[in-house]
Amino acid sequence: MLKGFQSLGVNVKTIEENQMKTGDEIIVTTKMKWKELSAANPALIIPGPSDTSTALTTDVEVNGDDPLLKHVDFEKVFVEKAGSIGLKELDTAAQSGSVPLIQKGEMNGAKMVVLNLHLTDTDFPLHPGFPIFLHNAYQYLSEDGGFIGYFQPGEERTVPLATGDWDIYSGDDEFIKKSDQGDWFKAPLTPGVYQAVQGDVTKYFSVVLDDREKKPGGEAFSLEPTEDKGEEERKTIPHNLSSWFLVLAILILFIEWEVYRRGNRV
């Protein structure tokens, strides 16, 4: 789960319950741990190790076109067992019979997403829709903090920020730079989650790599020979030409010998 968020460029860190405070970023925790927290933060709730499981006997059903499950194809996911988190205060996005599997909504003034299944009891992580679900959940939960979007490194575009200076911080609260918000906003070069702060207003955004940049490229090459290889290439060219001249000479000798041999027959 945490590695899935890291693949989206999200800065993931582990903290103790007593270190949590309102205003921190999204938390991923269990229902029992969430109840013990005093801070009202956006949260993704997953079953704890001691949660009882319910064997499922009916197919997975998805309710309408919920943005949380957009492009996820969750109805194709196999779920053997479900947890016991079900919260009546939340809306159910997917269920099996009467058992809720994915829920979302607000509690204590903060947004929440519930994934009511152990990842060991489903093939969901193996589906291409799993990282899409994490992306949708992160975007939904980030709206509480004023999420302004995803950027590629160094990308420039217009964003819904008030004019004036904004201080840009990393996910670790390290000051990065001061941004003068005019017509264009320029993202940092390093992937990760960032905060744009102006007075008491905080906005969040993520810098992620393009899919093509995540794949290792082929070996670079240059048409212009380097100094180290230049001498070698200059020697190779005459050698190749001499080989062709040798082949041509042998061919001419063969033709002349054939003409001479036929002449002797006559």
Short mmCIF file of C-alpha atoms in Angstrom, two decimals:
data_model
loop_
_atom_site.label_atom_id
_atom_site.label_comp_id
_atom_site.label_asym_id
_atom_site.label_seq_id
_atom_site.Cartn_x
_atom_site.Cartn_y
_atom_site.Cartn_z
CA MET A 1 0.00 0.00 0.00
CA LEU A 2 2.68 2.49 1.03
CA LYS A 3 4.85 1.57 -1.97
CA GLY A 4 1.84 2.21 -4.18
CA PHE A 5 1.56 5.76 -2.86
CA GLN A 6 5.30 6.25 -3.25
CA SER A 7 5.01 5.31 -6.93
CA LEU A 8 2.65 8.28 -7.32
CA GLY A 9 5.34 10.61 -6.00
CA VAL A 10 3.75 10.86 -2.56
CA ASN A 11 6.18 11.40 0.31
CA VAL A 12 5.35 8.64 2.83
CA LYS A 13 6.55 8.79 6.41
CA THR A 14 5.78 6.80 9.56
CA ILE A 15 4.92 8.70 12.73
CA GLU A 16 3.63 7.88 16.21
CA GLU A 17 0.04 8.62 17.20
CA ASN A 18 1.11 11.32 19.67
CA GLN A 19 2.97 13.15 16.89
CA MET A 20 -0.16 13.67 14.81
CA LYS A 21 -1.69 17.11 14.67
CA THR A 22 -4.44 18.70 12.62
CA GLY A 23 -3.05 20.07 9.40
CA ASP A 24 -0.73 17.15 8.69
CA GLU A 25 -1.21 15.33 5.41
CA ILE A 26 -3.32 12.25 4.71
CA ILE A 27 -2.93 9.40 7.17
CA VAL A 28 -3.19 5.67 6.41
CA THR A 29 -4.23 3.70 9.47
CA THR A 30 -6.62 1.12 10.91
CA LYS A 31 -10.06 1.84 12.32
CA MET A 32 -8.96 1.32 15.93
CA LYS A 33 -5.87 3.50 15.55
CA TRP A 34 -7.95 6.16 13.80
CA LYS A 35 -10.38 6.28 16.76
CA GLU A 36 -7.44 6.93 19.09
CA LEU A 37 -6.22 9.94 17.11
CA SER A 38 -7.11 13.39 18.39
CA ALA A 39 -6.42 15.07 15.03
CA ALA A 40 -9.13 15.31 12.39
CA ASN A 41 -7.16 14.57 9.24
CA PRO A 42 -8.14 13.07 5.88
CA ALA A 43 -7.61 9.33 6.26
CA LEU A 44 -7.50 6.05 4.36
CA ILE A 45 -8.74 3.34 6.73
CA ILE A 46 -7.72 -0.30 6.19
CA PRO A 47 -8.38 -3.43 8.28
CA GLY A 48 -6.08 -4.05 11.22
CA PRO A 49 -4.32 -7.37 11.91
CA SER A 50 -6.93 -8.39 14.51
CA ASP A 51 -10.03 -7.44 12.50
CA THR A 52 -12.35 -10.38 11.90
CA SER A 53 -13.00 -11.35 8.28
CA THR A 54 -16.27 -12.17 6.55
CA ALA A 55 -16.26 -14.75 3.75
CA LEU A 56 -17.99 -13.37 0.65
CA THR A 57 -20.50 -15.43 -1.30
CA THR A 58 -21.69 -12.91 -3.92
CA ASP A 59 -19.99 -10.97 -6.69
CA VAL A 60 -18.56 -7.51 -6.25
CA GLU A 61 -20.94 -4.68 -7.20
CA VAL A 62 -20.01 -1.08 -7.97
CA ASN A 63 -22.49 1.71 -7.28
CA GLY A 64 -22.81 4.04 -10.27
CA ASP A 65 -19.95 6.09 -11.66
CA ASP A 66 -18.20 6.94 -8.42
CA PRO A 67 -15.06 9.07 -9.11
CA LEU A 68 -13.22 6.95 -6.55
CA LEU A 69 -13.52 3.93 -8.85
CA LYS A 70 -13.14 5.69 -12.20
CA HIS A 71 -11.16 3.46 -14.63
CA VAL A 72 -10.55 0.95 -11.82
CA ASP A 73 -12.84 -1.91 -13.05
CA PHE A 74 -13.34 -2.99 -9.45
CA GLU A 75 -16.19 -5.32 -10.43
CA LYS A 76 -13.53 -7.58 -12.00
CA VAL A 77 -11.62 -7.88 -8.72
CA PHE A 78 -11.76 -11.13 -6.76
CA VAL A 79 -12.30 -10.69 -3.02
CA GLU A 80 -12.34 -13.79 -0.83
CA LYS A 81 -12.98 -12.08 2.50
CA ALA A 82 -13.91 -8.62 3.75
CA GLY A 83 -12.99 -6.82 6.95
CA SER A 84 -15.40 -5.54 9.58
CA ILE A 85 -14.88 -1.80 9.29
CA GLY A 86 -18.25 -0.80 7.74
CA LEU A 87 -19.20 2.73 8.83
CA LYS A 88 -22.87 3.67 8.42
CA GLU A 89 -21.99 7.38 8.22
CA LEU A 90 -20.15 6.86 4.91
CA ASP A 91 -21.38 6.23 1.38
CA THR A 92 -20.67 2.81 -0.10
CA ALA A 93 -18.93 2.81 -3.49
CA ALA A 94 -18.61 -0.97 -3.81
CA GLN A 95 -19.98 -3.94 -1.92
CA SER A 96 -20.56 -7.69 -2.01
CA GLY A 97 -24.14 -8.35 -1.04
CA SER A 98 -24.70 -6.33 2.13
CA VAL A 99 -20.98 -6.14 3.00
CA PRO A 100 -19.37 -2.78 2.13
CA LEU A 101 -15.94 -3.06 0.49
CA ILE A 102 -15.11 0.55 -0.34
CA GLN A 103 -16.67 3.57 1.39
CA LYS A 104 -16.06 7.29 1.38
CA GLY A 105 -17.44 10.40 3.03
CA GLU A 106 -16.76 12.80 5.90
CA MET A 107 -16.45 12.24 9.63
CA ASN A 108 -15.46 14.83 12.22
CA GLY A 109 -15.10 17.37 9.42
CA ALA A 110 -12.45 15.38 7.54
CA LYS A 111 -12.70 13.26 4.43
CA MET A 112 -12.26 9.52 4.71
CA VAL A 113 -11.89 6.50 2.44
CA VAL A 114 -12.39 2.98 3.81
CA LEU A 115 -10.89 -0.05 2.03
CA ASN A 116 -12.66 -2.81 3.93
CA LEU A 117 -10.55 -5.77 2.82
CA HIS A 118 -7.19 -7.31 3.59
CA LEU A 119 -4.88 -7.09 0.59
CA THR A 120 -3.90 -10.72 1.26
CA ASP A 121 -7.53 -11.80 0.68
CA THR A 122 -7.89 -10.24 -2.78
CA ASP A 123 -6.11 -10.00 -6.11
CA PHE A 124 -6.77 -6.25 -6.23
CA PRO A 125 -3.06 -5.27 -5.99
CA LEU A 126 -2.40 -7.37 -9.11
CA HIS A 127 -4.93 -5.45 -11.20
CA PRO A 128 -3.86 -2.45 -13.32
CA GLY A 129 -6.69 -0.53 -11.65
CA PHE A 130 -5.08 -0.70 -8.18
CA PRO A 131 -2.64 2.23 -8.65
CA ILE A 132 -5.49 4.13 -10.32
CA PHE A 133 -7.61 3.58 -7.20
CA LEU A 134 -4.77 4.89 -5.02
CA HIS A 135 -4.49 7.92 -7.31
CA ASN A 136 -8.25 8.57 -7.11
CA ALA A 137 -8.28 8.11 -3.33
CA TYR A 138 -5.31 10.43 -2.87
CA GLN A 139 -6.90 13.08 -5.05
CA TYR A 140 -10.24 12.79 -3.23
CA LEU A 141 -8.64 13.02 0.22
CA SER A 142 -6.31 15.84 -0.84
CA GLU A 143 -9.22 18.12 -1.68
CA ASP A 144 -9.48 18.99 2.02
CA GLY A 145 -6.01 20.49 1.85
CA GLY A 146 -6.59 22.37 -1.39
CA PHE A 147 -4.94 19.95 -3.82
CA ILE A 148 -4.07 21.86 -7.01
CA GLY A 149 -2.93 18.98 -9.19
CA TYR A 150 -0.10 16.86 -10.55
CA PHE A 151 2.90 18.34 -12.37
CA GLN A 152 5.86 17.01 -14.28
CA PRO A 153 9.29 18.22 -13.09
CA GLY A 154 9.75 21.88 -14.04
CA GLU A 155 6.32 22.08 -15.70
CA GLU A 156 4.80 25.55 -16.06
CA ARG A 157 1.04 26.16 -16.22
CA THR A 158 -1.73 28.25 -14.73
CA VAL A 159 -3.12 27.15 -11.36
CA PRO A 160 -5.90 28.41 -9.06
CA LEU A 161 -3.63 30.35 -6.70
CA ALA A 162 -4.07 33.91 -5.52
CA THR A 163 -1.57 36.42 -6.86
CA GLY A 164 1.46 37.26 -4.74
CA ASP A 165 4.36 35.34 -3.23
CA TRP A 166 3.94 31.69 -2.25
CA ASP A 167 6.51 29.77 -0.19
CA ILE A 168 7.11 26.28 -1.56
CA TYR A 169 7.93 23.52 0.95
CA SER A 170 8.69 19.82 0.49
CA GLY A 171 6.69 17.07 2.18
CA ASP A 172 9.28 17.20 4.98
CA ASP A 173 8.57 20.91 5.56
CA GLU A 174 11.88 21.95 4.00
CA PHE A 175 11.77 25.36 2.34
CA ILE A 176 12.40 25.00 -1.40
CA LYS A 177 11.86 28.42 -2.97
CA LYS A 178 9.65 31.47 -3.12
CA SER A 179 7.25 31.52 -6.06
CA ASP A 180 5.82 34.75 -7.44
CA GLN A 181 2.38 33.71 -8.60
CA GLY A 182 1.72 35.61 -11.78
CA ASP A 183 0.21 34.06 -14.87
CA TRP A 184 2.28 30.87 -14.64
CA PHE A 185 3.27 28.50 -11.84
CA LYS A 186 6.51 26.51 -12.23
CA ALA A 187 6.81 23.18 -10.41
CA PRO A 188 10.05 22.03 -8.72
CA LEU A 189 12.35 19.63 -10.57
CA THR A 190 12.39 16.83 -7.97
CA PRO A 191 9.39 14.40 -7.79
CA GLY A 192 7.43 14.42 -4.54
CA VAL A 193 4.58 16.07 -2.64
CA TYR A 194 4.86 19.82 -2.00
CA GLN A 195 3.06 22.60 -0.14
CA ALA A 196 2.46 26.11 -1.43
CA VAL A 197 1.97 28.42 1.57
CA GLN A 198 0.75 32.01 1.63
CA GLY A 199 -0.08 33.29 5.11
CA ASP A 200 -2.63 30.91 6.64
CA VAL A 201 -3.49 29.31 3.28
CA THR A 202 -1.85 26.00 2.31
CA LYS A 203 -2.23 24.25 -1.03
CA TYR A 204 -0.80 20.86 -1.98
CA PHE A 205 0.52 19.53 -5.27
CA SER A 206 2.57 16.58 -6.53
CA VAL A 207 5.48 16.41 -8.96
CA VAL A 208 5.60 13.05 -10.75
CA LEU A 209 7.69 11.62 -13.57
CA ASP A 210 6.21 11.00 -16.98
CA ASP A 211 5.78 7.25 -17.64
CA ARG A 212 8.36 7.42 -20.42
CA GLU A 213 10.92 8.91 -18.03
CA LYS A 214 10.46 6.04 -15.57
CA LYS A 215 11.78 3.53 -18.13
CA PRO A 216 15.55 3.26 -18.60
CA GLY A 217 16.49 4.62 -21.98
CA GLY A 218 18.81 3.02 -24.48
CA GLU A 219 22.50 3.77 -24.62
CA ALA A 220 23.16 7.28 -25.84
CA PHE A 221 25.39 7.76 -28.84
CA SER A 222 26.97 10.54 -30.82
CA LEU A 223 27.59 10.79 -34.52
CA GLU A 224 30.74 12.78 -33.86
CA PRO A 225 33.68 10.58 -32.79
CA THR A 226 35.20 11.29 -29.42
CA GLU A 227 38.86 12.07 -29.00
CA ASP A 228 39.53 8.61 -27.59
CA LYS A 229 37.83 6.80 -30.43
CA GLY A 230 38.71 9.17 -33.24
CA GLU A 231 42.10 7.61 -33.95
CA GLU A 232 40.61 4.13 -33.87
CA GLU A 233 37.85 5.10 -36.34
CA ARG A 234 40.36 6.74 -38.68
CA LYS A 235 42.29 3.48 -38.72
CA THR A 236 39.19 1.39 -39.24
CA ILE A 237 38.02 3.19 -42.38
CA PRO A 238 41.16 2.46 -44.49
CA HIS A 239 41.12 -1.13 -43.25
CA ASN A 240 37.53 -1.58 -44.44
CA LEU A 241 38.34 -0.03 -47.83
CA SER A 242 41.38 -2.26 -48.29
CA SER A 243 39.20 -5.30 -47.60
CA TRP A 244 36.84 -4.29 -50.39
CA PHE A 245 39.74 -3.69 -52.79
CA LEU A 246 41.08 -7.16 -51.98
CA VAL A 247 37.71 -8.78 -52.69
CA LEU A 248 37.42 -6.84 -55.96
CA ALA A 249 40.93 -7.89 -57.04
CA ILE A 250 40.18 -11.55 -56.36
CA LEU A 251 36.96 -11.26 -58.37
CA ILE A 252 38.82 -9.75 -61.35
CA LEU A 253 41.45 -12.50 -61.23
CA PHE A 254 38.70 -15.12 -61.16
CA ILE A 255 37.00 -13.60 -64.22
CA GLU A 256 40.29 -13.41 -66.15
CA TRP A 257 41.12 -17.00 -65.24
CA GLU A 258 37.70 -18.16 -66.45
CA VAL A 259 38.18 -16.35 -69.78
CA TYR A 260 41.66 -17.81 -70.14
CA ARG A 261 40.40 -21.34 -69.33
CA ARG A 262 37.61 -21.19 -71.90
CA GLY A 263 40.04 -19.84 -74.52
CA ASN A 264 42.31 -22.84 -74.07
CA ARG A 265 39.35 -25.20 -74.63
CA VAL A 266 38.75 -23.65 -78.06
#
